[in-house]
């Protein structure tokens, strides 16, 4: 069993910044990727960013490229999402995933999510 916990969501004005944090504990697969997904009301969950275990490979959705940065430490099963220049359309519940793959984007373990609300 793997426990995933996110933190750092909140309310911010458009143009502002937030930093999300995530830690996974338990029997994660060795050298596995971690990722951030989000789900807006009435929409499907979508991939936002993925980081390989070593950090040498990262993936971003086109909608966040240049604004969001994923980072973390594979050995500690931690991942962060620095979100800058936030837009109202970034409003969603953000989920952290562990033991993830990118083609197609999916994860075996999920946190409960943290709400991010961007006001215009």
PDB file of C-alpha atoms in Angstrom:
ATOM      1  CA  UNK A   1       0.000   0.000   0.000  1.00  0.00           C
ATOM      2  CA  UNK A   2       1.155   3.498  -0.840  1.00  0.00           C
ATOM      3  CA  UNK A   3       0.037   6.701   0.850  1.00  0.00           C
ATOM      4  CA  UNK A   4       0.188   9.931  -1.135  1.00  0.00           C
ATOM      5  CA  UNK A   5      -0.436  13.328   0.433  1.00  0.00           C
ATOM      6  CA  UNK A   6      -0.577  16.755  -1.202  1.00  0.00           C
ATOM      7  CA  UNK A   7      -0.528  20.202   0.346  1.00  0.00           C
ATOM      8  CA  UNK A   8      -0.248  23.835  -0.676  1.00  0.00           C
ATOM      9  CA  UNK A   9      -3.466  24.625  -2.505  1.00  0.00           C
ATOM     10  CA  UNK A  10      -5.462  27.782  -1.900  1.00  0.00           C
ATOM     11  CA  UNK A  11      -7.028  30.903  -3.351  1.00  0.00           C
ATOM     12  CA  UNK A  12      -4.904  33.280  -5.407  1.00  0.00           C
ATOM     13  CA  UNK A  13      -5.529  36.136  -7.807  1.00  0.00           C
ATOM     14  CA  UNK A  14      -4.773  35.803 -11.496  1.00  0.00           C
ATOM     15  CA  UNK A  15      -1.089  36.360 -12.128  1.00  0.00           C
ATOM     16  CA  UNK A  16      -0.133  35.040  -8.715  1.00  0.00           C
ATOM     17  CA  UNK A  17       1.823  31.972  -7.672  1.00  0.00           C
ATOM     18  CA  UNK A  18       1.345  28.849  -5.587  1.00  0.00           C
ATOM     19  CA  UNK A  19       3.583  25.930  -4.713  1.00  0.00           C
ATOM     20  CA  UNK A  20       2.178  22.453  -4.234  1.00  0.00           C
ATOM     21  CA  UNK A  21       3.998  19.743  -2.322  1.00  0.00           C
ATOM     22  CA  UNK A  22       3.546  15.991  -2.341  1.00  0.00           C
ATOM     23  CA  UNK A  23       5.093  13.044  -0.534  1.00  0.00           C
ATOM     24  CA  UNK A  24       4.528   9.339  -1.115  1.00  0.00           C
ATOM     25  CA  UNK A  25       5.243   6.671   1.490  1.00  0.00           C
ATOM     26  CA  UNK A  26       4.977   2.902   1.523  1.00  0.00           C
ATOM     27  CA  UNK A  27       5.900   0.314  -1.058  1.00  0.00           C
ATOM     28  CA  UNK A  28       6.337   2.439  -4.174  1.00  0.00           C
ATOM     29  CA  UNK A  29       7.947   0.878  -7.219  1.00  0.00           C
ATOM     30  CA  UNK A  30      11.654   1.516  -7.415  1.00  0.00           C
ATOM     31  CA  UNK A  31      12.788   4.391  -9.635  1.00  0.00           C
ATOM     32  CA  UNK A  32       9.243   5.343 -10.570  1.00  0.00           C
ATOM     33  CA  UNK A  33       7.921   8.675 -11.746  1.00  0.00           C
ATOM     34  CA  UNK A  34       5.635  11.031  -9.869  1.00  0.00           C
ATOM     35  CA  UNK A  35       3.179  13.421 -11.432  1.00  0.00           C
ATOM     36  CA  UNK A  36       0.573  16.109 -10.989  1.00  0.00           C
ATOM     37  CA  UNK A  37      -2.877  15.901 -12.529  1.00  0.00           C
ATOM     38  CA  UNK A  38      -5.844  18.219 -12.167  1.00  0.00           C
ATOM     39  CA  UNK A  39      -9.583  18.022 -12.542  1.00  0.00           C
ATOM     40  CA  UNK A  40     -11.808  21.032 -13.084  1.00  0.00           C
ATOM     41  CA  UNK A  41     -15.568  20.894 -12.445  1.00  0.00           C
ATOM     42  CA  UNK A  42     -17.339  19.026 -15.219  1.00  0.00           C
ATOM     43  CA  UNK A  43     -14.088  17.967 -16.870  1.00  0.00           C
ATOM     44  CA  UNK A  44     -11.980  14.837 -16.933  1.00  0.00           C
ATOM     45  CA  UNK A  45      -8.789  14.536 -14.924  1.00  0.00           C
ATOM     46  CA  UNK A  46      -5.851  15.688 -17.041  1.00  0.00           C
ATOM     47  CA  UNK A  47      -2.115  15.370 -16.780  1.00  0.00           C
ATOM     48  CA  UNK A  48      -0.276  18.567 -15.819  1.00  0.00           C
ATOM     49  CA  UNK A  49       3.338  17.549 -15.270  1.00  0.00           C
ATOM     50  CA  UNK A  50       5.368  14.395 -14.746  1.00  0.00           C
ATOM     51  CA  UNK A  51       8.860  13.946 -13.379  1.00  0.00           C
ATOM     52  CA  UNK A  52      10.972  10.865 -13.848  1.00  0.00           C
ATOM     53  CA  UNK A  53      12.662   9.412 -10.783  1.00  0.00           C
ATOM     54  CA  UNK A  54      16.039  10.990 -11.540  1.00  0.00           C
ATOM     55  CA  UNK A  55      14.573  14.251 -12.762  1.00  0.00           C
ATOM     56  CA  UNK A  56      16.265  13.928 -16.142  1.00  0.00           C
ATOM     57  CA  UNK A  57      12.920  13.562 -17.881  1.00  0.00           C
ATOM     58  CA  UNK A  58      10.007  15.877 -17.296  1.00  0.00           C
ATOM     59  CA  UNK A  59       6.757  16.378 -19.161  1.00  0.00           C
ATOM     60  CA  UNK A  60       4.375  19.341 -19.163  1.00  0.00           C
ATOM     61  CA  UNK A  61       0.952  19.821 -20.636  1.00  0.00           C
ATOM     62  CA  UNK A  62       0.971  22.497 -23.325  1.00  0.00           C
ATOM     63  CA  UNK A  63      -1.396  24.627 -21.256  1.00  0.00           C
ATOM     64  CA  UNK A  64       1.151  25.043 -18.430  1.00  0.00           C
ATOM     65  CA  UNK A  65       4.486  25.105 -20.266  1.00  0.00           C
ATOM     66  CA  UNK A  66       6.560  28.110 -19.280  1.00  0.00           C
ATOM     67  CA  UNK A  67       4.415  28.790 -16.192  1.00  0.00           C
ATOM     68  CA  UNK A  68       4.639  25.627 -14.076  1.00  0.00           C
ATOM     69  CA  UNK A  69       7.773  23.816 -12.913  1.00  0.00           C
ATOM     70  CA  UNK A  70       7.881  20.299 -11.489  1.00  0.00           C
ATOM     71  CA  UNK A  71      10.715  19.311  -9.182  1.00  0.00           C
ATOM     72  CA  UNK A  72      11.412  16.772  -6.469  1.00  0.00           C
ATOM     73  CA  UNK A  73      13.660  14.072  -5.107  1.00  0.00           C
ATOM     74  CA  UNK A  74      13.156  10.554  -6.367  1.00  0.00           C
ATOM     75  CA  UNK A  75      14.926   8.928  -3.445  1.00  0.00           C
ATOM     76  CA  UNK A  76      12.595  10.696  -1.016  1.00  0.00           C
ATOM     77  CA  UNK A  77       9.448  10.144  -3.102  1.00  0.00           C
ATOM     78  CA  UNK A  78       8.679  13.839  -3.080  1.00  0.00           C
ATOM     79  CA  UNK A  79       7.461  16.092  -5.862  1.00  0.00           C
ATOM     80  CA  UNK A  80       6.605  19.776  -6.026  1.00  0.00           C
ATOM     81  CA  UNK A  81       4.751  21.971  -8.473  1.00  0.00           C
ATOM     82  CA  UNK A  82       5.646  25.632  -8.666  1.00  0.00           C
ATOM     83  CA  UNK A  83       2.812  27.441 -10.404  1.00  0.00           C
ATOM     84  CA  UNK A  84       3.427  30.977 -11.653  1.00  0.00           C
ATOM     85  CA  UNK A  85       1.346  33.377 -13.726  1.00  0.00           C
ATOM     86  CA  UNK A  86      -1.796  31.547 -12.666  1.00  0.00           C
ATOM     87  CA  UNK A  87      -4.935  31.940 -14.740  1.00  0.00           C
ATOM     88  CA  UNK A  88      -8.589  31.412 -13.823  1.00  0.00           C
ATOM     89  CA  UNK A  89      -8.600  28.370 -16.096  1.00  0.00           C
ATOM     90  CA  UNK A  90      -6.023  26.758 -13.802  1.00  0.00           C
ATOM     91  CA  UNK A  91      -8.730  26.442 -11.166  1.00  0.00           C
ATOM     92  CA  UNK A  92      -9.105  22.752 -10.326  1.00  0.00           C
ATOM     93  CA  UNK A  93      -8.455  20.067  -7.758  1.00  0.00           C
ATOM     94  CA  UNK A  94      -4.819  19.095  -8.148  1.00  0.00           C
ATOM     95  CA  UNK A  95      -3.878  15.475  -7.519  1.00  0.00           C
ATOM     96  CA  UNK A  96      -0.449  14.038  -6.919  1.00  0.00           C
ATOM     97  CA  UNK A  97       0.286  10.602  -8.304  1.00  0.00           C
ATOM     98  CA  UNK A  98       2.970   8.006  -7.569  1.00  0.00           C
ATOM     99  CA  UNK A  99       4.208   5.087  -9.687  1.00  0.00           C
ATOM    100  CA  UNK A 100       3.313   6.954 -12.874  1.00  0.00           C
ATOM    101  CA  UNK A 101       3.867   6.441 -16.572  1.00  0.00           C
ATOM    102  CA  UNK A 102       3.535   8.940 -19.389  1.00  0.00           C
ATOM    103  CA  UNK A 103       2.268   7.049 -22.438  1.00  0.00           C
ATOM    104  CA  UNK A 104      -0.573   7.420 -21.761  1.00  0.00           C
ATOM    105  CA  UNK A 105      -0.311   9.468 -18.563  1.00  0.00           C
ATOM    106  CA  UNK A 106      -1.488   7.436 -15.587  1.00  0.00           C
ATOM    107  CA  UNK A 107      -0.525   6.616 -12.019  1.00  0.00           C
ATOM    108  CA  UNK A 108      -1.111   3.676  -9.710  1.00  0.00           C
ATOM    109  CA  UNK A 109      -1.534   5.699  -6.513  1.00  0.00           C
ATOM    110  CA  UNK A 110      -3.260   8.991  -5.845  1.00  0.00           C
ATOM    111  CA  UNK A 111      -3.550  11.575  -3.127  1.00  0.00           C
ATOM    112  CA  UNK A 112      -6.874  13.031  -2.091  1.00  0.00           C
ATOM    113  CA  UNK A 113      -6.260  16.279  -3.942  1.00  0.00           C
ATOM    114  CA  UNK A 114      -5.824  19.921  -3.038  1.00  0.00           C
ATOM    115  CA  UNK A 115      -8.036  22.740  -4.314  1.00  0.00           C
ATOM    116  CA  UNK A 116      -6.485  25.553  -6.321  1.00  0.00           C
ATOM    117  CA  UNK A 117      -8.747  28.506  -7.071  1.00  0.00           C
ATOM    118  CA  UNK A 118      -7.602  31.403  -9.240  1.00  0.00           C
ATOM    119  CA  UNK A 119      -9.785  34.498  -9.164  1.00  0.00           C
ATOM    120  CA  UNK A 120      -9.953  36.958 -12.045  1.00  0.00           C
TER     121      UNK A 120
END
